[in-house]
Amino acid sequence: MATATTPTIGFIGLGNMGSGMTRNLQASGFPLVVTDIRRESADHVIAGGAVWADSAADVAAASDIVITMLPTPRHVDEVVNGERGILAGIANGGTWIDMSTSVPEVAARVREVEAARGLHILDAPVSGMSVGAASGMLQIFVGGDADDVLRVRPVLEAMGDPERILHVGGHGAGYAVKLMINQLWFSHLVATAEVLAVGAKAGVDLAVLRDSLIASPANSTFVERDVLSILEHGDYDEGFAVALACKDLGLSADLAAAVGVDAPLSGLVKDLYQTARERYGDRAGEMTPFALYEDAIGHQLRL
């Protein structure tokens, strides 16, 4: 392992997000030990000096801080609790940061079952997509003890925008904040698509309608900026698949149910996303629910 001032980082999950995050950790001088289900996904960091490990347990045993960046809570559970999982290798008093978009249950169970081991556990999901991961400008929402957040902040700053690394509360708060951000963004998309489709069908010029929305109390970042990828370029953002959006919306619904809040609007958005997934396929972009409204009015919405 590295010195106390430069910890060795174990990183598990080198997909679209993890590949960029590990590059930036390496560029910031952190030694890396990595693993993934695809050995070739680590080639870029191994060429820069990272060490490959055959299991999550081996990663944890060779690291000061273990980071997971995985698709679903099920994957996190398997990587942490499996026969050759993190818990089989991590030292007592070790640190695990889960940066996956997930729910609190897996980490909460580890804290409860492994309480005697003195593990330091943080949830730190991110926003910014693969572009932010590659540029090292992710927004990071951290849940956990303040002392732990302060200690690992240099590691987080290697992957994220220092001004947008937020300690949002205790254990589980990071997961909750990320899921609520996703839920609201997807809801903005559906609402914007519906308003633009109805207005355009009613004969209002699309550019005039959007300018009017921007000038009104109904303005949002989505109306002002994000929707332009569709209106100007016909880009429904295939960098993040609609299947993954449906997964995130499912996690949001699970969280609402877990805390006992009826969330009917979120349910409608989830259903519309599932309809788009069924119509356009799993690999269609996260903004393809917009196309449901375009199909309904018989033409694409373009400036």
XYZ file of C-alpha atoms in Angstrom:
303
model
C 0.000 0.000 0.000
C 1.014 3.618 -0.426
C 2.008 6.169 2.200
C -0.513 7.768 4.533
C -0.499 10.908 2.401
C -1.029 9.067 -0.880
C -3.330 6.109 -0.284
C -3.622 3.226 -2.684
C -7.086 3.238 -4.254
C -8.858 0.023 -5.080
C -11.427 0.548 -7.822
C -14.092 -1.969 -8.821
C -16.185 -1.247 -11.906
C -14.433 0.158 -14.987
C -17.379 0.865 -17.250
C -18.349 4.142 -18.914
C -18.027 6.030 -15.641
C -15.298 4.078 -13.883
C -12.898 4.234 -16.804
C -12.781 8.033 -16.712
C -12.718 8.180 -12.922
C -9.723 5.841 -12.709
C -7.846 7.808 -15.360
C -8.231 10.946 -13.268
C -7.238 9.215 -10.048
C -4.119 7.983 -11.796
C -3.372 11.404 -13.248
C -3.587 12.826 -9.711
C -0.898 10.419 -8.509
C -2.965 7.803 -6.687
C -1.685 4.231 -7.047
C -4.484 1.959 -8.281
C -5.519 -1.662 -7.831
C -8.446 -2.503 -10.110
C -10.823 -5.209 -11.196
C -13.859 -5.590 -13.448
C -15.806 -8.386 -15.109
C -13.991 -7.439 -18.330
C -10.218 -7.652 -18.020
C -9.709 -5.509 -21.117
C -11.551 -2.572 -19.527
C -8.504 -2.058 -17.293
C -5.947 -1.877 -20.098
C -5.829 1.921 -20.082
C -4.931 2.218 -16.393
C -2.693 -0.839 -16.306
C -0.652 0.802 -19.051
C -0.260 3.739 -16.663
C 0.908 1.579 -13.767
C -2.263 0.238 -12.146
C -2.242 -3.299 -10.752
C -4.860 -5.833 -11.820
C -6.533 -7.983 -9.145
C -8.528 -11.128 -9.823
C -11.253 -10.464 -7.255
C -12.847 -7.755 -5.153
C -11.265 -9.376 -2.094
C -7.816 -9.003 -3.637
C -8.535 -5.362 -4.457
C -9.602 -4.667 -0.891
C -6.609 -6.456 0.626
C -4.175 -4.394 -1.443
C -5.850 -0.991 -0.981
C -6.240 1.737 1.605
C -9.562 2.927 0.152
C -11.921 0.777 -1.923
C -14.282 2.438 -4.419
C -17.177 0.698 -6.151
C -18.859 2.062 -9.284
C -21.407 -0.563 -10.301
C -24.686 -0.728 -12.247
C -27.229 -1.825 -9.612
C -27.639 -2.517 -5.889
C -27.557 -6.234 -6.716
C -24.105 -5.859 -8.240
C -22.935 -3.854 -5.226
C -24.243 -6.560 -2.895
C -22.464 -9.316 -4.823
C -19.177 -7.423 -4.978
C -19.246 -6.572 -1.282
C -20.673 -9.737 0.248
C -19.702 -12.452 -2.224
C -17.296 -15.270 -1.430
C -14.416 -13.250 -2.890
C -16.014 -9.912 -2.130
C -14.719 -6.773 -0.491
C -15.536 -7.948 3.023
C -13.338 -10.991 2.533
C -10.304 -8.799 1.918
C -10.742 -5.419 3.559
C -8.813 -4.800 6.779
C -10.577 -3.897 9.994
C -10.905 -0.120 10.043
C -10.755 0.020 6.234
C -12.631 2.459 4.013
C -15.223 1.647 1.365
C -16.800 4.370 -0.803
C -19.753 3.320 -2.940
C -20.126 5.750 -5.854
C -22.840 3.727 -7.580
C -26.373 5.016 -8.038
C -27.939 2.736 -5.470
C -30.133 2.548 -2.374
C -29.052 2.567 1.271
C -29.887 -1.056 2.163
C -26.648 -2.780 1.096
C -24.302 -0.397 2.889
C -26.618 -0.195 5.910
C -26.545 -3.976 6.240
C -22.754 -3.997 6.076
C -22.534 -1.332 8.788
C -24.866 -3.349 10.990
C -23.418 -6.826 10.454
C -19.775 -5.740 10.413
C -20.020 -3.085 13.137
C -17.253 -4.677 15.216
C -14.753 -4.263 12.384
C -14.773 -0.463 12.515
C -15.204 0.020 8.790
C -15.541 3.537 7.385
C -18.316 3.531 4.785
C -19.445 6.411 2.594
C -22.069 6.640 -0.137
C -20.943 9.080 -2.814
C -22.981 8.791 -6.034
C -22.254 11.177 -8.867
C -23.839 13.319 -11.568
C -22.211 14.406 -14.796
C -22.384 11.296 -16.974
C -19.372 9.873 -18.804
C -18.303 13.339 -20.000
C -17.942 14.518 -16.413
C -16.167 11.302 -15.452
C -13.653 11.748 -18.271
C -13.019 15.417 -17.474
C -12.811 14.935 -13.716
C -15.665 17.382 -13.171
C -18.319 15.136 -11.658
C -20.710 16.416 -9.040
C -20.487 14.143 -5.991
C -23.063 13.795 -3.203
C -21.517 12.269 -0.095
C -23.337 10.650 2.790
C -21.497 9.621 5.935
C -19.474 10.878 8.865
C -17.950 14.338 8.445
C -14.475 13.208 9.520
C -14.453 10.486 6.876
C -15.628 12.906 4.196
C -12.813 15.305 5.070
C -10.223 12.523 5.046
C -11.160 11.187 1.597
C -11.868 14.579 0.018
C -8.547 14.669 -1.919
C -9.553 11.369 -3.520
C -12.985 12.721 -4.443
C -11.461 15.933 -5.805
C -9.385 13.874 -8.233
C -12.665 12.754 -9.823
C -15.013 15.679 -9.260
C -15.412 19.423 -9.309
C -14.216 20.615 -5.871
C -16.966 23.246 -5.772
C -19.636 20.600 -6.316
C -18.510 17.882 -3.922
C -21.249 18.159 -1.321
C -21.514 16.475 2.058
C -25.275 16.055 2.064
C -25.792 14.297 5.394
C -25.372 11.016 7.199
C -25.171 7.505 5.803
C -27.617 7.019 2.921
C -28.155 10.720 2.223
C -25.904 10.629 -0.837
C -27.948 7.814 -2.374
C -31.197 9.655 -1.647
C -30.040 12.992 -3.066
C -28.788 11.379 -6.273
C -32.017 9.458 -6.811
C -34.119 12.586 -6.233
C -31.997 14.583 -8.688
C -32.465 11.873 -11.307
C -36.191 11.705 -10.616
C -36.653 15.442 -11.002
C -34.559 15.604 -14.190
C -36.536 12.794 -15.812
C -39.742 14.500 -14.704
C -38.541 17.782 -16.253
C -37.936 15.942 -19.523
C -41.403 14.427 -19.664
C -43.104 17.689 -18.680
C -41.107 19.685 -21.228
C -41.834 17.217 -24.018
C -45.549 17.348 -23.234
C -45.706 21.147 -23.102
C -43.741 21.629 -26.322
C -45.758 18.991 -28.168
C -49.114 20.458 -27.134
C -48.007 24.017 -27.850
C -46.571 23.147 -31.248
C -49.693 21.198 -32.183
C -51.747 24.246 -31.183
C -49.851 26.231 -33.814
C -47.308 28.117 -31.681
C -43.867 28.491 -33.233
C -41.551 26.177 -31.297
C -38.787 28.754 -30.818
C -41.291 31.358 -29.643
C -42.842 28.857 -27.238
C -39.469 27.939 -25.751
C -38.416 31.599 -25.457
C -41.691 32.303 -23.660
C -41.070 29.461 -21.218
C -37.554 30.735 -20.548
C -38.911 34.227 -19.829
C -41.542 32.860 -17.456
C -41.612 31.492 -13.892
C -41.783 28.028 -15.509
C -38.179 28.246 -16.737
C -35.737 25.467 -15.837
C -32.247 24.353 -16.720
C -33.815 21.617 -18.798
C -35.895 24.054 -20.886
C -33.041 26.525 -21.207
C -30.175 24.138 -21.914
C -30.656 20.363 -21.833
C -33.540 20.139 -24.309
C -31.393 21.793 -27.002
C -29.647 18.498 -27.699
C -32.945 17.306 -29.157
C -34.336 20.529 -30.580
C -31.121 21.520 -32.353
C -29.346 18.221 -33.015
C -31.865 15.382 -32.753
C -29.631 13.873 -30.056
C -31.510 11.803 -27.474
C -28.313 11.118 -25.492
C -27.399 7.532 -26.254
C -24.441 7.957 -23.895
C -26.872 6.975 -21.141
C -29.302 4.257 -22.172
C -33.018 4.419 -21.476
C -32.708 1.004 -19.801
C -30.416 2.587 -17.200
C -32.843 5.473 -16.773
C -35.598 2.948 -16.079
C -33.331 1.286 -13.513
C -32.776 4.616 -11.748
C -36.491 5.412 -11.780
C -37.163 1.994 -10.266
C -34.693 2.741 -7.470
C -36.404 6.079 -6.885
C -39.754 4.316 -6.591
C -38.215 1.803 -4.186
C -36.908 4.624 -2.006
C -40.299 6.340 -1.944
C -41.946 3.084 -0.906
C -39.285 2.423 1.727
C -39.889 5.766 3.415
C -43.676 5.524 3.071
C -44.291 8.365 0.619
C -46.870 7.956 -2.131
C -45.286 9.347 -5.315
C -47.868 9.158 -8.132
C -46.140 11.644 -10.435
C -42.892 9.712 -10.195
C -44.855 6.584 -11.057
C -46.236 8.191 -14.229
C -42.768 9.267 -15.318
C -41.461 5.756 -14.667
C -44.284 4.262 -16.768
C -43.583 6.627 -19.677
C -39.903 5.725 -19.577
C -40.781 2.044 -19.621
C -43.048 2.626 -22.638
C -40.177 4.385 -24.443
C -37.856 1.507 -23.587
C -40.305 -1.021 -25.008
C -40.887 1.013 -28.173
C -37.353 2.142 -28.987
C -35.198 -0.513 -27.312
C -32.897 -0.743 -24.298
C -30.024 1.071 -25.986
C -32.030 4.141 -26.982
C -30.944 7.328 -25.259
C -32.237 8.511 -21.896
C -34.159 11.331 -23.605
C -36.151 9.078 -25.950
C -39.425 9.527 -24.008
C -39.421 12.861 -25.843
C -39.967 10.861 -29.033
C -43.212 9.437 -27.658
C -44.703 12.930 -27.870
C -43.173 13.575 -31.289
C -44.784 10.379 -32.539
C -48.091 11.459 -31.019
C -48.156 14.770 -32.936
C -46.730 13.264 -36.107
C -43.501 15.220 -36.453
C -40.219 15.874 -34.707
C -39.764 18.930 -32.550
C -36.831 20.858 -34.022
C -35.840 24.509 -33.984
